[in-house]
């Protein structure tokens, strides 16, 4: 896996910026090798954005750099308000595990995994009169 996090600020109309960027981000998600491409907002700072990209390989990441929609993001980003852009890259990210559950307090399939954490979760939920898993 190859991971890129881009932090930046939006100067001006954040909604207009999102209206421009989000359709381009949708197209990046459809590219070969893309695992995740998300535009995140900071609820405490409405002008802050983080773009999270996860690619199967570094070659997939490099190939997307010349995709016309990515070129538009870079070529016209400043015109739409992108400022103070800082990018972090992780190559050869290993050990990716994706897990999901319906509710935050639900245990993973292996009841012994992270048993210390779930014990504390059950204690806190019991103390607040909530059901435990």
PDB file of C-alpha atoms in Angstrom:
ATOM      1  CA  UNK A   1       0.000   0.000   0.000  1.00  0.00           C
ATOM      2  CA  UNK A   2       1.043   3.560  -0.665  1.00  0.00           C
ATOM      3  CA  UNK A   3      -0.549   6.288   1.468  1.00  0.00           C
ATOM      4  CA  UNK A   4      -0.658  10.043   0.959  1.00  0.00           C
ATOM      5  CA  UNK A   5      -2.160  12.607   3.337  1.00  0.00           C
ATOM      6  CA  UNK A   6      -2.434  16.162   2.080  1.00  0.00           C
ATOM      7  CA  UNK A   7      -3.308  18.892   4.579  1.00  0.00           C
ATOM      8  CA  UNK A   8      -4.383  22.293   3.325  1.00  0.00           C
ATOM      9  CA  UNK A   9      -6.580  25.285   3.989  1.00  0.00           C
ATOM     10  CA  UNK A  10      -9.300  26.739   1.795  1.00  0.00           C
ATOM     11  CA  UNK A  11      -9.228  30.497   1.418  1.00  0.00           C
ATOM     12  CA  UNK A  12     -12.610  31.961   0.514  1.00  0.00           C
ATOM     13  CA  UNK A  13     -15.853  30.082  -0.087  1.00  0.00           C
ATOM     14  CA  UNK A  14     -15.363  26.568   1.281  1.00  0.00           C
ATOM     15  CA  UNK A  15     -18.647  25.298  -0.191  1.00  0.00           C
ATOM     16  CA  UNK A  16     -17.696  26.494  -3.679  1.00  0.00           C
ATOM     17  CA  UNK A  17     -14.324  24.792  -3.244  1.00  0.00           C
ATOM     18  CA  UNK A  18     -15.967  21.514  -2.238  1.00  0.00           C
ATOM     19  CA  UNK A  19     -18.389  21.778  -5.174  1.00  0.00           C
ATOM     20  CA  UNK A  20     -15.350  21.942  -7.466  1.00  0.00           C
ATOM     21  CA  UNK A  21     -13.156  19.330  -5.724  1.00  0.00           C
ATOM     22  CA  UNK A  22     -15.601  16.574  -4.799  1.00  0.00           C
ATOM     23  CA  UNK A  23     -16.527  15.534  -8.379  1.00  0.00           C
ATOM     24  CA  UNK A  24     -12.802  15.362  -9.179  1.00  0.00           C
ATOM     25  CA  UNK A  25     -12.220  13.249  -6.059  1.00  0.00           C
ATOM     26  CA  UNK A  26     -15.008  10.887  -7.169  1.00  0.00           C
ATOM     27  CA  UNK A  27     -13.127  10.322 -10.421  1.00  0.00           C
ATOM     28  CA  UNK A  28      -9.882   9.588  -8.551  1.00  0.00           C
ATOM     29  CA  UNK A  29     -11.658   6.847  -6.577  1.00  0.00           C
ATOM     30  CA  UNK A  30     -12.427   5.066  -9.833  1.00  0.00           C
ATOM     31  CA  UNK A  31      -8.783   4.876 -10.946  1.00  0.00           C
ATOM     32  CA  UNK A  32      -6.970   1.526 -11.019  1.00  0.00           C
ATOM     33  CA  UNK A  33      -5.353   0.679  -7.702  1.00  0.00           C
ATOM     34  CA  UNK A  34      -7.261   3.215  -5.619  1.00  0.00           C
ATOM     35  CA  UNK A  35      -8.341   1.847  -2.242  1.00  0.00           C
ATOM     36  CA  UNK A  36      -9.462   5.117  -0.642  1.00  0.00           C
ATOM     37  CA  UNK A  37      -9.699   8.755  -1.670  1.00  0.00           C
ATOM     38  CA  UNK A  38     -11.416  10.945   0.909  1.00  0.00           C
ATOM     39  CA  UNK A  39     -11.755  14.673   1.439  1.00  0.00           C
ATOM     40  CA  UNK A  40     -12.116  15.294   5.178  1.00  0.00           C
ATOM     41  CA  UNK A  41     -13.251  18.417   7.021  1.00  0.00           C
ATOM     42  CA  UNK A  42     -12.181  19.519  10.497  1.00  0.00           C
ATOM     43  CA  UNK A  43     -15.364  20.390  12.455  1.00  0.00           C
ATOM     44  CA  UNK A  44     -13.345  22.876  14.551  1.00  0.00           C
ATOM     45  CA  UNK A  45     -11.829  24.637  11.548  1.00  0.00           C
ATOM     46  CA  UNK A  46     -14.190  24.986   8.564  1.00  0.00           C
ATOM     47  CA  UNK A  47     -11.361  26.044   6.239  1.00  0.00           C
ATOM     48  CA  UNK A  48      -9.147  22.998   6.974  1.00  0.00           C
ATOM     49  CA  UNK A  49      -9.146  19.950   4.703  1.00  0.00           C
ATOM     50  CA  UNK A  50      -7.269  16.652   4.647  1.00  0.00           C
ATOM     51  CA  UNK A  51      -7.127  14.591   1.495  1.00  0.00           C
ATOM     52  CA  UNK A  52      -6.495  10.910   2.277  1.00  0.00           C
ATOM     53  CA  UNK A  53      -5.297   8.685  -0.554  1.00  0.00           C
ATOM     54  CA  UNK A  54      -4.547   4.973  -0.311  1.00  0.00           C
ATOM     55  CA  UNK A  55      -3.208   3.140  -3.366  1.00  0.00           C
ATOM     56  CA  UNK A  56      -2.504  -0.564  -3.857  1.00  0.00           C
ATOM     57  CA  UNK A  57       1.048   0.230  -5.031  1.00  0.00           C
ATOM     58  CA  UNK A  58       3.360   3.197  -5.417  1.00  0.00           C
ATOM     59  CA  UNK A  59       3.118   2.672  -9.185  1.00  0.00           C
ATOM     60  CA  UNK A  60      -0.687   3.161  -8.945  1.00  0.00           C
ATOM     61  CA  UNK A  61      -0.084   6.415  -7.082  1.00  0.00           C
ATOM     62  CA  UNK A  62       2.461   7.594  -9.646  1.00  0.00           C
ATOM     63  CA  UNK A  63       0.130   6.684 -12.529  1.00  0.00           C
ATOM     64  CA  UNK A  64      -2.671   8.795 -11.058  1.00  0.00           C
ATOM     65  CA  UNK A  65      -0.418  11.876 -10.996  1.00  0.00           C
ATOM     66  CA  UNK A  66      -0.893  12.304 -14.748  1.00  0.00           C
ATOM     67  CA  UNK A  67      -4.637  11.632 -14.729  1.00  0.00           C
ATOM     68  CA  UNK A  68      -6.338  14.751 -16.192  1.00  0.00           C
ATOM     69  CA  UNK A  69      -8.526  15.244 -13.118  1.00  0.00           C
ATOM     70  CA  UNK A  70      -5.550  15.091 -10.767  1.00  0.00           C
ATOM     71  CA  UNK A  71      -3.690  17.520 -13.020  1.00  0.00           C
ATOM     72  CA  UNK A  72      -6.690  19.877 -12.736  1.00  0.00           C
ATOM     73  CA  UNK A  73      -6.607  19.660  -8.928  1.00  0.00           C
ATOM     74  CA  UNK A  74      -2.943  20.666  -8.879  1.00  0.00           C
ATOM     75  CA  UNK A  75      -3.054  23.187 -11.739  1.00  0.00           C
ATOM     76  CA  UNK A  76      -6.187  25.012 -10.565  1.00  0.00           C
ATOM     77  CA  UNK A  77      -6.272  24.315  -6.822  1.00  0.00           C
ATOM     78  CA  UNK A  78      -4.830  27.691  -5.861  1.00  0.00           C
ATOM     79  CA  UNK A  79      -7.361  29.439  -8.099  1.00  0.00           C
ATOM     80  CA  UNK A  80     -10.097  27.713  -6.077  1.00  0.00           C
ATOM     81  CA  UNK A  81      -8.553  28.652  -2.735  1.00  0.00           C
ATOM     82  CA  UNK A  82      -6.100  25.859  -1.797  1.00  0.00           C
ATOM     83  CA  UNK A  83      -3.408  27.293   0.472  1.00  0.00           C
ATOM     84  CA  UNK A  84      -0.684  26.012   2.804  1.00  0.00           C
ATOM     85  CA  UNK A  85      -0.528  22.524   1.267  1.00  0.00           C
ATOM     86  CA  UNK A  86       1.563  19.936   3.142  1.00  0.00           C
ATOM     87  CA  UNK A  87       1.804  16.373   1.862  1.00  0.00           C
ATOM     88  CA  UNK A  88       2.884  13.245   3.757  1.00  0.00           C
ATOM     89  CA  UNK A  89       3.746   9.986   1.944  1.00  0.00           C
ATOM     90  CA  UNK A  90       4.138   6.452   3.265  1.00  0.00           C
ATOM     91  CA  UNK A  91       5.589   3.913   0.871  1.00  0.00           C
ATOM     92  CA  UNK A  92       5.402   0.180   1.422  1.00  0.00           C
ATOM     93  CA  UNK A  93       2.726   0.499   4.108  1.00  0.00           C
ATOM     94  CA  UNK A  94       2.221  -3.061   5.288  1.00  0.00           C
ATOM     95  CA  UNK A  95      -0.124  -4.923   7.534  1.00  0.00           C
ATOM     96  CA  UNK A  96      -3.361  -3.246   6.426  1.00  0.00           C
ATOM     97  CA  UNK A  97      -6.390  -4.782   8.137  1.00  0.00           C
ATOM     98  CA  UNK A  98      -9.904  -3.502   7.558  1.00  0.00           C
ATOM     99  CA  UNK A  99     -12.473  -4.312  10.202  1.00  0.00           C
ATOM    100  CA  UNK A 100     -15.981  -3.101  10.677  1.00  0.00           C
ATOM    101  CA  UNK A 101     -18.753  -3.365  13.188  1.00  0.00           C
ATOM    102  CA  UNK A 102     -22.239  -1.948  13.514  1.00  0.00           C
ATOM    103  CA  UNK A 103     -21.651  -0.139  16.826  1.00  0.00           C
ATOM    104  CA  UNK A 104     -18.491   1.167  18.488  1.00  0.00           C
ATOM    105  CA  UNK A 105     -18.844  -0.958  21.634  1.00  0.00           C
ATOM    106  CA  UNK A 106     -19.401  -4.250  19.767  1.00  0.00           C
ATOM    107  CA  UNK A 107     -16.541  -6.689  20.043  1.00  0.00           C
ATOM    108  CA  UNK A 108     -14.593  -8.049  17.145  1.00  0.00           C
ATOM    109  CA  UNK A 109     -15.198 -11.674  16.169  1.00  0.00           C
ATOM    110  CA  UNK A 110     -12.328 -12.888  18.396  1.00  0.00           C
ATOM    111  CA  UNK A 111     -13.628 -12.212  21.922  1.00  0.00           C
ATOM    112  CA  UNK A 112     -10.111 -12.540  23.393  1.00  0.00           C
ATOM    113  CA  UNK A 113      -8.593  -9.930  21.080  1.00  0.00           C
ATOM    114  CA  UNK A 114      -8.120  -6.608  22.878  1.00  0.00           C
ATOM    115  CA  UNK A 115      -9.772  -8.067  25.977  1.00  0.00           C
ATOM    116  CA  UNK A 116      -8.277  -5.364  28.250  1.00  0.00           C
ATOM    117  CA  UNK A 117      -9.859  -2.606  26.181  1.00  0.00           C
ATOM    118  CA  UNK A 118     -13.255  -4.330  26.043  1.00  0.00           C
ATOM    119  CA  UNK A 119     -13.168  -4.981  29.779  1.00  0.00           C
ATOM    120  CA  UNK A 120     -12.778  -1.219  30.341  1.00  0.00           C
ATOM    121  CA  UNK A 121     -15.538  -0.499  27.817  1.00  0.00           C
ATOM    122  CA  UNK A 122     -17.882  -2.875  29.649  1.00  0.00           C
ATOM    123  CA  UNK A 123     -16.998  -1.268  33.004  1.00  0.00           C
ATOM    124  CA  UNK A 124     -17.764   2.222  31.711  1.00  0.00           C
ATOM    125  CA  UNK A 125     -21.030   1.159  30.070  1.00  0.00           C
ATOM    126  CA  UNK A 126     -22.115  -0.700  33.243  1.00  0.00           C
ATOM    127  CA  UNK A 127     -21.305   2.366  35.373  1.00  0.00           C
ATOM    128  CA  UNK A 128     -23.584   4.425  33.106  1.00  0.00           C
ATOM    129  CA  UNK A 129     -26.395   1.857  33.147  1.00  0.00           C
ATOM    130  CA  UNK A 130     -25.869   0.827  29.511  1.00  0.00           C
ATOM    131  CA  UNK A 131     -25.939  -2.749  28.211  1.00  0.00           C
ATOM    132  CA  UNK A 132     -22.640  -4.503  27.556  1.00  0.00           C
ATOM    133  CA  UNK A 133     -21.676  -6.829  24.750  1.00  0.00           C
TER     134      UNK A 133
END
